[in-house]
Amino acid sequence: MEKEPRRLVFGATSVICLLVLPLLYAEFFALNPVPFDRSRDSLEMVGMAHLSNLSVSISSRKFGKGVEENKSLKSLLRRLVRGEDLTKLEATGFACDSAIHSVVCIANQPVRIDTHTMTVHAPSDQPMVPGRSVVRPYARQDDDNLLKTITPVNILHGNITPPACHYTHNVPAVIFSSSGFTGNLFHEFNEIIIPLFITTRHFKSNVLFILIDYRPWFVSKYHRIFSRLSQYEVMNPAANISVHCFPGAVVGLKYHDNLAINSSEIPGGYSMPDFKEFLRKSYNLKIKKVSEIERPVLVLISRRKTRMFLNEDEMIGMMKELGFQVVVTTRPNRMSNLNRFSKVVNSGSVLVGAHGAGLANELFLSAGAVMVQLMPLGLDWPANAFYGNPAREMGVHYLEYKIEPEESSLLKLYGRDHPVIVDPDSIFAKGYQAGRAVYLDQQNMKINLVRFRETLVEALRLTGRLAPSS
């Protein structure tokens, strides 16, 4: 009597399995995107699938389903434009937001991107005359010479016939360049990393980055940032020549100001302190507030080519006398390893350096820490614009030590009455390169230790400590 029910259960289970398996099979293949044009050789496509990280398309189903349920994708894309551009986007599915420093084009309808020609095909379901836009996606649109180094992206929009898809993705694409002034920490953060945060943070990592002018070292250097802004591998279009279909696209990155974020103009209302918190989590930085540092640590950015400290050893001795544990950075390759160097800076109470790209490391300082910029002759404006003003906006105390002519090596080269010494504006009036050649490339400094000591004493006070009595 006990065996009969078992046979019934087994038989019922078999029937259910026979009914369910075909449904699961159909569901699985229905959910998988079309991976390639069936006319292509399958072996070739296996290689292409590897290059483009085909799992991106498959794993993106979750976001696609969310968009379908919440109808959120268009809402996320529309946050990037305002006014007449927003009206145009909603009416046609395509619009470009143009500013002095950046151009950002948005398509909130399905697009097809040909990575061979870097052409974005954005067909519209509205009766529109076909149009063409060309964007060089880098946040220095005011520099014509620089833009020549950026690969252009062609955007065809309106009533057009797009090419067939090879790959289908369920998240929007974001296209930008890693050319320009990469290799300089300030410019990397200023024109790529911060604009990328401004443009994409509100997508909650549900975007796929297409990086034109792809540089492997750059992707490796900022891997932690890319992986927090996008859950997918960065695509190198030159190594993945095919047509990719996306539900929408962004070409270009929004730019606000030097190392700055205007929270009233960013989707989600993120601020510069929010970006610093994003960096802290990306690089697993332990110190959030300077009060958490037991002994005052001073990180000194030491230069070896220009704007060097000619009496650096004496400076370090004076810093130690004030009670600082001094960490001297002398190797550029050490600073380029952000995974390690960000932790060095984060452990510091005070960051000290001459005007230059190394001061962009102020981004890794904890809240309430101090950044001290030693300002060479002739560089008042860039010193404040690039590092001074941004420091104040990111919750870091800022002090500047402006050298006197006697502390500059230029005094010996040109003499006290030369325009280089008494009228730097007249030198820059000849062009930026003329000013750079003198004030950035020729100048070194011998710091007045008595005067500079006062600046460091103030830095100690700002961190909540007192200098030892002399």
Tab-separated table of C-alpha atoms in Angstrom:
chain	number	residue	atom	x	y	z
A	1	MET	CA	0.000	0.000	0.000
A	2	GLU	CA	2.905	2.334	0.607
A	3	LYS	CA	4.546	1.759	-2.759
A	4	GLU	CA	1.623	2.839	-4.895
A	5	PRO	CA	1.619	6.488	-3.787
A	6	ARG	CA	5.382	6.566	-4.480
A	7	ARG	CA	4.778	5.413	-8.023
A	8	LEU	CA	2.095	8.085	-8.399
A	9	VAL	CA	4.389	10.792	-7.084
A	10	PHE	CA	7.203	9.663	-9.351
A	11	GLY	CA	4.895	9.585	-12.333
A	12	ALA	CA	3.529	13.039	-11.566
A	13	THR	CA	7.030	14.403	-11.140
A	14	SER	CA	8.084	12.969	-14.483
A	15	VAL	CA	5.133	14.575	-16.221
A	16	ILE	CA	5.834	17.930	-14.573
A	17	CYS	CA	9.498	17.761	-15.580
A	18	LEU	CA	8.563	16.950	-19.166
A	19	LEU	CA	6.246	19.943	-19.211
A	20	VAL	CA	8.626	22.354	-17.444
A	21	LEU	CA	11.878	21.545	-19.264
A	22	PRO	CA	10.714	22.832	-22.648
A	23	LEU	CA	9.489	26.005	-20.958
A	24	LEU	CA	12.828	26.519	-19.224
A	25	TYR	CA	14.611	25.855	-22.496
A	26	ALA	CA	12.468	28.381	-24.302
A	27	GLU	CA	12.824	30.914	-21.487
A	28	PHE	CA	16.603	30.583	-21.448
A	29	PHE	CA	17.013	31.176	-25.162
A	30	ALA	CA	14.381	33.884	-25.194
A	31	LEU	CA	16.250	35.814	-22.520
A	32	ASN	CA	19.616	35.522	-24.234
A	33	PRO	CA	20.260	38.435	-26.578
A	34	VAL	CA	21.074	37.832	-30.215
A	35	PRO	CA	24.859	37.416	-29.907
A	36	PHE	CA	25.848	37.958	-33.513
A	37	ASP	CA	24.845	38.056	-37.143
A	38	ARG	CA	24.087	34.433	-38.029
A	39	SER	CA	25.716	34.832	-41.430
A	40	ARG	CA	29.136	35.127	-39.820
A	41	ASP	CA	31.357	32.205	-39.121
A	42	SER	CA	30.580	30.808	-35.687
A	43	LEU	CA	34.209	30.358	-34.707
A	44	GLU	CA	34.936	33.975	-35.520
A	45	MET	CA	32.023	34.999	-33.359
A	46	VAL	CA	33.339	33.027	-30.412
A	47	GLY	CA	36.448	35.155	-30.553
A	48	MET	CA	34.428	38.330	-30.930
A	49	ALA	CA	32.236	37.325	-28.027
A	50	HIS	CA	35.325	37.011	-25.873
A	51	LEU	CA	36.600	40.419	-26.923
A	52	SER	CA	33.355	42.165	-26.161
A	53	ASN	CA	32.663	40.248	-22.960
A	54	LEU	CA	29.442	38.712	-24.219
A	55	SER	CA	28.467	37.910	-20.651
A	56	VAL	CA	27.795	41.630	-20.369
A	57	SER	CA	24.789	41.261	-22.608
A	58	ILE	CA	23.539	38.146	-20.862
A	59	SER	CA	24.018	39.429	-17.337
A	60	SER	CA	22.409	42.755	-18.165
A	61	ARG	CA	18.967	41.157	-18.305
A	62	LYS	CA	18.311	42.189	-14.719
A	63	PHE	CA	18.574	45.892	-15.519
A	64	GLY	CA	16.585	45.502	-18.704
A	65	LYS	CA	13.782	43.922	-16.740
A	66	GLY	CA	13.913	46.756	-14.228
A	67	VAL	CA	13.651	49.317	-16.990
A	68	GLU	CA	10.616	47.499	-18.378
A	69	GLU	CA	8.910	47.445	-14.974
A	70	ASN	CA	9.813	50.949	-13.805
A	71	LYS	CA	10.215	52.671	-17.179
A	72	SER	CA	13.302	54.264	-15.695
A	73	LEU	CA	15.876	54.292	-18.487
A	74	LYS	CA	14.422	57.304	-20.291
A	75	SER	CA	14.121	59.060	-16.964
A	76	LEU	CA	17.804	58.441	-16.215
A	77	LEU	CA	18.899	59.677	-19.627
A	78	ARG	CA	16.692	62.779	-19.571
A	79	ARG	CA	18.438	63.979	-16.409
A	80	LEU	CA	21.475	64.827	-18.519
A	81	VAL	CA	19.735	67.600	-20.482
A	82	ARG	CA	17.596	70.627	-19.664
A	83	GLY	CA	15.466	73.302	-21.291
A	84	GLU	CA	15.162	73.185	-25.058
A	85	ASP	CA	17.504	70.177	-25.244
A	86	LEU	CA	15.194	68.222	-22.952
A	87	THR	CA	12.188	69.162	-25.061
A	88	LYS	CA	14.012	68.013	-28.180
A	89	LEU	CA	15.083	64.750	-26.535
A	90	GLU	CA	11.538	63.904	-25.520
A	91	ALA	CA	10.160	64.811	-28.956
A	92	THR	CA	12.774	63.131	-31.149
A	93	GLY	CA	14.714	60.732	-28.943
A	94	PHE	CA	17.997	62.604	-29.542
A	95	ALA	CA	19.568	65.846	-28.288
A	96	CYS	CA	22.971	67.365	-27.535
A	97	ASP	CA	23.879	69.529	-24.555
A	98	SER	CA	26.667	71.952	-25.514
A	99	ALA	CA	28.779	73.986	-23.093
A	100	ILE	CA	32.124	75.788	-23.237
A	101	HIS	CA	34.102	72.769	-22.086
A	102	SER	CA	31.955	69.781	-23.008
A	103	VAL	CA	29.430	68.430	-25.481
A	104	VAL	CA	27.164	65.552	-24.439
A	105	CYS	CA	24.744	63.894	-26.868
A	106	ILE	CA	21.974	61.642	-25.593
A	107	ALA	CA	19.795	59.108	-27.375
A	108	ASN	CA	16.950	57.743	-25.257
A	109	GLN	CA	15.760	55.334	-27.936
A	110	PRO	CA	17.514	52.187	-29.218
A	111	VAL	CA	20.801	52.844	-31.027
A	112	ARG	CA	23.269	50.759	-33.004
A	113	ILE	CA	26.956	51.509	-32.615
A	114	ASP	CA	29.395	50.478	-35.342
A	115	THR	CA	32.752	50.264	-33.565
A	116	HIS	CA	34.631	49.975	-36.872
A	117	THR	CA	33.676	53.488	-37.972
A	118	MET	CA	32.710	54.736	-34.488
A	119	THR	CA	29.303	55.682	-35.796
A	120	VAL	CA	26.231	55.831	-33.597
A	121	HIS	CA	23.037	55.145	-35.551
A	122	ALA	CA	20.104	56.720	-33.694
A	123	PRO	CA	16.926	56.130	-35.724
A	124	SER	CA	13.798	58.023	-34.710
A	125	ASP	CA	10.202	56.890	-34.837
A	126	GLN	CA	9.243	60.498	-35.607
A	127	PRO	CA	9.200	61.985	-39.149
A	128	MET	CA	12.599	63.683	-39.156
A	129	VAL	CA	15.072	64.689	-41.802
A	130	PRO	CA	18.243	62.626	-41.304
A	131	GLY	CA	20.951	64.519	-39.466
A	132	ARG	CA	24.608	64.070	-38.581
A	133	SER	CA	26.532	65.216	-35.523
A	134	VAL	CA	30.228	64.819	-34.836
A	135	VAL	CA	31.473	64.722	-31.246
A	136	ARG	CA	35.025	64.422	-29.952
A	137	PRO	CA	34.168	63.129	-26.466
A	138	TYR	CA	36.625	64.901	-24.188
A	139	ALA	CA	36.035	67.675	-21.669
A	140	ARG	CA	38.218	70.358	-23.253
A	141	GLN	CA	36.031	71.521	-26.111
A	142	ASP	CA	37.626	74.988	-25.984
A	143	ASP	CA	41.060	73.633	-26.992
A	144	ASP	CA	41.007	73.089	-30.766
A	145	ASN	CA	44.543	71.705	-30.946
A	146	LEU	CA	43.835	69.179	-28.227
A	147	LEU	CA	40.607	68.049	-29.875
A	148	LYS	CA	42.582	67.003	-32.945
A	149	THR	CA	44.033	64.164	-30.852
A	150	ILE	CA	40.557	62.825	-29.957
A	151	THR	CA	38.917	60.282	-32.274
A	152	PRO	CA	35.601	61.697	-33.531
A	153	VAL	CA	32.299	59.890	-33.001
A	154	ASN	CA	29.783	60.249	-35.822
A	155	ILE	CA	26.121	60.278	-34.832
A	156	LEU	CA	23.505	59.671	-37.521
A	157	HIS	CA	19.980	60.433	-36.323
A	158	GLY	CA	16.475	60.779	-37.697
A	159	ASN	CA	14.879	58.671	-40.425
A	160	ILE	CA	17.811	56.378	-41.164
A	161	THR	CA	18.281	52.689	-41.829
A	162	PRO	CA	20.738	51.303	-39.255
A	163	PRO	CA	22.988	48.274	-39.805
A	164	ALA	CA	22.154	44.834	-38.412
A	165	CYS	CA	23.119	44.010	-34.822
A	166	HIS	CA	25.934	41.638	-33.963
A	167	TYR	CA	25.528	42.045	-30.197
A	168	THR	CA	22.597	43.227	-28.112
A	169	HIS	CA	22.929	44.854	-24.692
A	170	ASN	CA	20.227	45.863	-22.247
A	171	VAL	CA	22.087	48.758	-20.655
A	172	PRO	CA	22.951	52.129	-22.252
A	173	ALA	CA	26.390	52.839	-23.694
A	174	VAL	CA	28.606	55.730	-22.605
A	175	ILE	CA	31.302	56.737	-25.087
A	176	PHE	CA	34.350	58.786	-24.075
A	177	SER	CA	38.064	59.090	-24.858
A	178	SER	CA	41.243	58.405	-22.894
A	179	SER	CA	43.404	60.584	-25.119
A	180	GLY	CA	44.004	64.267	-24.410
A	181	PHE	CA	46.208	65.063	-21.432
A	182	THR	CA	46.244	61.586	-19.923
A	183	GLY	CA	49.527	60.873	-18.174
A	184	ASN	CA	48.954	63.914	-15.947
A	185	LEU	CA	47.050	63.113	-12.738
A	186	PHE	CA	45.282	66.467	-12.590
A	187	HIS	CA	43.982	66.232	-16.145
A	188	GLU	CA	42.999	62.579	-15.764
A	189	PHE	CA	40.749	63.413	-12.834
A	190	ASN	CA	39.683	66.809	-14.101
A	191	GLU	CA	38.704	65.891	-17.649
A	192	ILE	CA	37.820	62.193	-17.464
A	193	ILE	CA	37.261	60.678	-14.019
A	194	ILE	CA	35.187	63.434	-12.381
A	195	PRO	CA	33.165	64.083	-15.575
A	196	LEU	CA	32.552	60.326	-15.804
A	197	PHE	CA	31.219	60.364	-12.226
A	198	ILE	CA	29.021	63.385	-12.987
A	199	THR	CA	27.598	61.758	-16.116
A	200	THR	CA	27.094	58.174	-14.983
A	201	ARG	CA	26.853	57.845	-11.205
A	202	HIS	CA	23.032	58.030	-11.218
A	203	PHE	CA	22.870	54.925	-13.451
A	204	LYS	CA	23.972	52.859	-10.429
A	205	SER	CA	26.609	50.987	-12.506
A	206	ASN	CA	24.071	49.854	-15.132
A	207	VAL	CA	26.011	51.265	-18.085
A	208	LEU	CA	28.663	49.961	-20.461
A	209	PHE	CA	31.699	52.139	-21.179
A	210	ILE	CA	33.070	52.320	-24.721
A	211	LEU	CA	36.520	53.884	-24.486
A	212	ILE	CA	37.855	55.280	-27.746
A	213	ASP	CA	41.589	55.999	-28.022
A	214	TYR	CA	41.832	53.032	-25.657
A	215	ARG	CA	44.960	52.935	-23.503
A	216	PRO	CA	45.421	49.726	-21.489
A	217	TRP	CA	47.531	51.397	-18.806
A	218	PHE	CA	44.807	53.983	-18.244
A	219	VAL	CA	42.120	51.324	-17.830
A	220	SER	CA	44.385	49.440	-15.439
A	221	LYS	CA	45.231	52.566	-13.443
A	222	TYR	CA	41.567	53.472	-12.898
A	223	HIS	CA	40.148	49.957	-12.797
A	224	ARG	CA	38.694	50.442	-9.321
A	225	ILE	CA	36.800	53.530	-10.408
A	226	PHE	CA	35.523	52.016	-13.647
A	227	SER	CA	34.371	48.882	-11.826
A	228	ARG	CA	32.311	50.924	-9.351
A	229	LEU	CA	30.685	53.080	-12.035
A	230	SER	CA	29.962	50.142	-14.360
A	231	GLN	CA	29.502	46.471	-13.582
A	232	TYR	CA	30.886	45.565	-17.024
A	233	GLU	CA	34.340	45.536	-18.570
A	234	VAL	CA	35.411	48.654	-20.434
A	235	MET	CA	35.080	48.007	-24.175
A	236	ASN	CA	37.955	48.723	-26.541
A	237	PRO	CA	36.163	49.399	-29.858
A	238	ALA	CA	39.345	48.979	-31.919
A	239	ALA	CA	39.615	45.376	-30.706
A	240	ASN	CA	35.927	44.636	-31.164
A	241	ILE	CA	34.925	45.649	-34.671
A	242	SER	CA	31.201	44.941	-34.851
A	243	VAL	CA	27.756	46.494	-34.448
A	244	HIS	CA	26.377	46.692	-30.929
A	245	CYS	CA	22.754	47.448	-30.075
A	246	PHE	CA	21.883	49.430	-26.950
A	247	PRO	CA	18.594	50.775	-25.539
A	248	GLY	CA	20.172	54.241	-25.359
A	249	ALA	CA	23.517	56.017	-25.445
A	250	VAL	CA	25.522	58.937	-24.103
A	251	VAL	CA	28.355	60.364	-26.185
A	252	GLY	CA	30.699	62.628	-24.232
A	253	LEU	CA	31.025	63.567	-20.553
A	254	LYS	CA	29.660	66.537	-18.626
A	255	TYR	CA	32.198	68.949	-17.140
A	256	HIS	CA	31.608	71.548	-14.428
A	257	ASP	CA	34.894	73.136	-13.343
A	258	ASN	CA	38.434	72.356	-12.175
A	259	LEU	CA	38.273	69.312	-9.875
A	260	ALA	CA	34.716	70.393	-9.117
A	261	ILE	CA	31.111	69.250	-9.065
A	262	ASN	CA	28.102	71.560	-9.044
A	263	SER	CA	25.524	69.552	-7.112
A	264	SER	CA	22.646	71.577	-8.572
A	265	GLU	CA	23.656	70.495	-12.082
A	266	ILE	CA	24.361	66.821	-11.539
A	267	PRO	CA	21.780	64.029	-11.742
A	268	GLY	CA	21.173	62.802	-8.216
A	269	GLY	CA	22.544	65.988	-6.653
A	270	TYR	CA	25.965	64.532	-5.846
A	271	SER	CA	28.588	66.890	-4.449
A	272	MET	CA	32.384	66.958	-4.241
A	273	PRO	CA	32.322	65.378	-0.753
A	274	ASP	CA	30.181	62.614	-2.281
A	275	PHE	CA	32.840	62.053	-4.926
A	276	LYS	CA	35.524	61.894	-2.235
A	277	GLU	CA	33.455	59.305	-0.379
A	278	PHE	CA	33.142	57.394	-3.649
A	279	LEU	CA	36.956	57.431	-3.950
A	280	ARG	CA	37.347	56.364	-0.333
A	281	LYS	CA	35.221	53.286	-0.932
A	282	SER	CA	36.777	52.574	-4.339
A	283	TYR	CA	40.298	52.481	-2.905
A	284	ASN	CA	39.307	51.089	0.495
A	285	LEU	CA	40.707	54.109	2.344
A	286	LYS	CA	40.406	53.662	6.092
A	287	ILE	CA	40.662	57.217	7.396
A	288	LYS	CA	37.557	59.368	7.012
A	289	LYS	CA	38.450	62.245	9.363
A	290	VAL	CA	41.851	63.709	10.167
A	291	SER	CA	41.091	63.325	13.888
A	292	GLU	CA	41.495	59.560	13.408
A	293	ILE	CA	45.239	59.996	12.726
A	294	GLU	CA	47.175	59.473	15.977
A	295	ARG	CA	50.441	61.219	15.100
A	296	PRO	CA	50.594	64.126	12.605
A	297	VAL	CA	51.852	62.826	9.267
A	298	LEU	CA	53.108	65.177	6.548
A	299	VAL	CA	53.245	63.887	2.976
A	300	LEU	CA	55.760	65.884	0.938
A	301	ILE	CA	55.570	65.724	-2.851
A	302	SER	CA	59.167	65.974	-3.956
A	303	ARG	CA	59.885	67.018	-7.546
A	304	ARG	CA	62.996	66.049	-9.505
A	305	LYS	CA	62.779	68.053	-12.756
A	306	THR	CA	61.165	71.465	-12.339
A	307	ARG	CA	59.813	73.453	-9.387
A	308	MET	CA	62.199	71.534	-7.157
A	309	PHE	CA	62.898	72.490	-3.541
A	310	LEU	CA	66.588	73.367	-3.555
A	311	ASN	CA	66.800	73.128	0.242
A	312	GLU	CA	64.516	70.126	0.653
A	313	ASP	CA	66.635	68.407	3.314
A	314	GLU	CA	66.476	71.503	5.521
A	315	MET	CA	62.706	71.693	4.955
A	316	ILE	CA	62.291	68.086	6.072
A	317	GLY	CA	64.398	68.716	9.172
A	318	MET	CA	62.197	71.657	10.152
A	319	MET	CA	59.035	69.580	9.569
A	320	LYS	CA	60.318	66.876	11.892
A	321	GLU	CA	61.176	69.470	14.545
A	322	LEU	CA	57.518	70.499	14.495
A	323	GLY	CA	56.541	66.942	15.337
A	324	PHE	CA	55.574	65.654	11.907
A	325	GLN	CA	56.275	62.157	10.704
A	326	VAL	CA	57.435	63.018	7.179
A	327	VAL	CA	56.694	60.815	4.171
A	328	VAL	CA	58.611	61.947	1.068
A	329	THR	CA	57.406	60.913	-2.383
A	330	THR	CA	60.173	61.032	-4.948
A	331	ARG	CA	59.240	58.461	-7.592
A	332	PRO	CA	56.554	59.352	-10.178
A	333	ASN	CA	55.754	55.657	-10.664
A	334	ARG	CA	54.902	55.425	-6.979
A	335	MET	CA	52.286	58.149	-7.339
A	336	SER	CA	50.912	56.542	-10.504
A	337	ASN	CA	49.962	53.420	-8.525
A	338	LEU	CA	46.787	54.860	-7.042
A	339	ASN	CA	45.902	51.649	-5.224
A	340	ARG	CA	48.916	52.229	-2.984
A	341	PHE	CA	49.565	55.947	-3.109
A	342	SER	CA	45.959	56.898	-2.313
A	343	LYS	CA	46.448	55.138	1.042
A	344	VAL	CA	49.693	57.037	1.663
A	345	VAL	CA	47.941	60.377	1.132
A	346	ASN	CA	44.876	59.288	3.093
A	347	SER	CA	47.098	58.538	6.087
A	348	GLY	CA	48.473	62.088	6.053
A	349	SER	CA	47.330	65.026	8.162
A	350	VAL	CA	49.016	67.499	5.799
A	351	LEU	CA	49.906	67.316	2.100
A	352	VAL	CA	52.675	69.676	0.961
A	353	GLY	CA	53.883	70.330	-2.557
A	354	ALA	CA	54.784	72.882	-5.187
A	355	HIS	CA	52.176	73.780	-7.776
A	356	GLY	CA	51.802	70.794	-10.095
A	357	ALA	CA	49.760	67.726	-10.953
A	358	GLY	CA	50.790	65.886	-7.780
A	359	LEU	CA	48.563	68.196	-5.746
A	360	ALA	CA	45.532	66.516	-7.309
A	361	ASN	CA	46.168	63.870	-4.660
A	362	GLU	CA	44.305	66.204	-2.302
A	363	LEU	CA	41.304	64.167	-3.449
A	364	PHE	CA	42.471	61.343	-1.169
A	365	LEU	CA	42.932	63.449	1.965
A	366	SER	CA	40.579	62.800	4.855
A	367	ALA	CA	38.033	65.409	5.934
A	368	GLY	CA	39.707	68.186	7.916
A	369	ALA	CA	43.204	67.471	6.596
A	370	VAL	CA	45.315	70.321	5.203
A	371	MET	CA	46.724	70.861	1.750
A	372	VAL	CA	49.645	73.324	1.577
A	373	GLN	CA	50.570	74.607	-1.872
A	374	LEU	CA	53.890	76.324	-2.356
A	375	MET	CA	53.167	78.857	-5.060
A	376	PRO	CA	56.027	79.697	-7.460
A	377	LEU	CA	56.316	83.125	-9.057
A	378	GLY	CA	53.833	83.870	-11.834
A	379	LEU	CA	51.422	81.038	-11.048
A	380	ASP	CA	48.882	82.687	-8.769
A	381	TRP	CA	45.856	82.088	-10.989
A	382	PRO	CA	46.404	78.404	-11.868
A	383	ALA	CA	47.451	77.638	-8.293
A	384	ASN	CA	44.131	78.866	-6.944
A	385	ALA	CA	41.947	77.728	-9.840
A	386	PHE	CA	43.328	74.194	-10.095
A	387	TYR	CA	43.971	73.291	-6.454
A	388	GLY	CA	43.128	76.039	-3.968
A	389	ASN	CA	39.456	76.619	-4.706
A	390	PRO	CA	38.721	72.885	-5.267
A	391	ALA	CA	40.304	71.976	-1.908
A	392	ARG	CA	37.871	74.202	-0.050
A	393	GLU	CA	34.922	72.547	-1.791
A	394	MET	CA	36.000	69.029	-0.843
A	395	GLY	CA	36.229	69.527	2.912
A	396	VAL	CA	39.995	70.057	3.034
A	397	HIS	CA	41.704	73.025	4.659
A	398	TYR	CA	43.818	74.969	2.175
A	399	LEU	CA	46.933	77.030	2.878
A	400	GLU	CA	49.242	78.633	0.369
A	401	TYR	CA	52.801	79.736	0.709
A	402	LYS	CA	53.555	82.306	-1.962
A	403	ILE	CA	57.282	82.579	-2.531
A	404	GLU	CA	59.100	85.867	-2.812
A	405	PRO	CA	61.493	86.684	-5.679
A	406	GLU	CA	64.477	85.863	-3.456
A	407	GLU	CA	63.200	82.287	-3.144
A	408	SER	CA	62.952	81.743	-6.909
A	409	SER	CA	65.767	80.566	-9.168
A	410	LEU	CA	64.385	82.957	-11.799
A	411	LEU	CA	65.804	85.947	-9.933
A	412	LYS	CA	69.364	84.842	-10.673
A	413	LEU	CA	68.514	84.041	-14.297
A	414	TYR	CA	66.737	87.286	-15.200
A	415	GLY	CA	67.557	89.943	-12.591
A	416	ARG	CA	65.262	91.806	-10.220
A	417	ASP	CA	63.910	94.352	-12.708
A	418	HIS	CA	63.094	91.936	-15.543
A	419	PRO	CA	59.407	91.563	-16.519
A	420	VAL	CA	59.667	87.858	-15.601
A	421	ILE	CA	60.044	88.987	-11.970
A	422	VAL	CA	57.963	92.162	-11.784
A	423	ASP	CA	55.257	91.547	-14.398
A	424	PRO	CA	54.412	87.881	-14.993
A	425	ASP	CA	51.175	88.856	-16.769
A	426	SER	CA	53.224	90.401	-19.578
A	427	ILE	CA	54.951	87.065	-20.123
A	428	PHE	CA	51.703	85.105	-20.260
A	429	ALA	CA	50.311	87.760	-22.611
A	430	LYS	CA	52.672	86.295	-25.218
A	431	GLY	CA	50.807	82.992	-24.971
A	432	TYR	CA	50.471	80.149	-22.513
A	433	GLN	CA	53.499	78.302	-23.885
A	434	ALA	CA	55.686	81.361	-23.330
A	435	GLY	CA	54.578	81.574	-19.697
A	436	ARG	CA	54.898	77.828	-19.179
A	437	ALA	CA	58.450	77.795	-20.525
A	438	VAL	CA	59.486	80.259	-17.815
A	439	TYR	CA	57.385	79.712	-14.711
A	440	LEU	CA	56.701	75.991	-14.944
A	441	ASP	CA	59.736	74.627	-16.762
A	442	GLN	CA	62.610	76.891	-15.609
A	443	GLN	CA	61.738	77.667	-12.029
A	444	ASN	CA	63.020	76.049	-8.839
A	445	MET	CA	62.683	77.296	-5.257
A	446	LYS	CA	64.803	77.761	-2.154
A	447	ILE	CA	62.246	78.145	0.611
A	448	ASN	CA	62.596	80.660	3.465
A	449	LEU	CA	62.379	78.238	6.397
A	450	VAL	CA	61.515	80.876	8.989
A	451	ARG	CA	58.551	82.134	6.999
A	452	PHE	CA	57.425	78.687	5.865
A	453	ARG	CA	57.517	77.431	9.449
A	454	GLU	CA	54.626	79.778	10.246
A	455	THR	CA	52.545	78.125	7.526
A	456	LEU	CA	53.188	74.660	8.907
A	457	VAL	CA	52.371	75.774	12.441
A	458	GLU	CA	49.014	76.976	11.123
A	459	ALA	CA	48.550	73.628	9.366
A	460	LEU	CA	49.104	71.850	12.671
A	461	ARG	CA	46.555	74.091	14.359
A	462	LEU	CA	43.956	73.336	11.672
A	463	THR	CA	44.353	69.617	12.347
A	464	GLY	CA	43.728	70.202	16.049
A	465	ARG	CA	47.344	70.088	17.232
A	466	LEU	CA	49.871	72.541	18.609
A	467	ALA	CA	53.458	72.990	17.526
A	468	PRO	CA	56.123	72.271	20.166
A	469	SER	CA	57.399	75.369	21.919
A	470	SER	CA	60.712	76.553	20.498
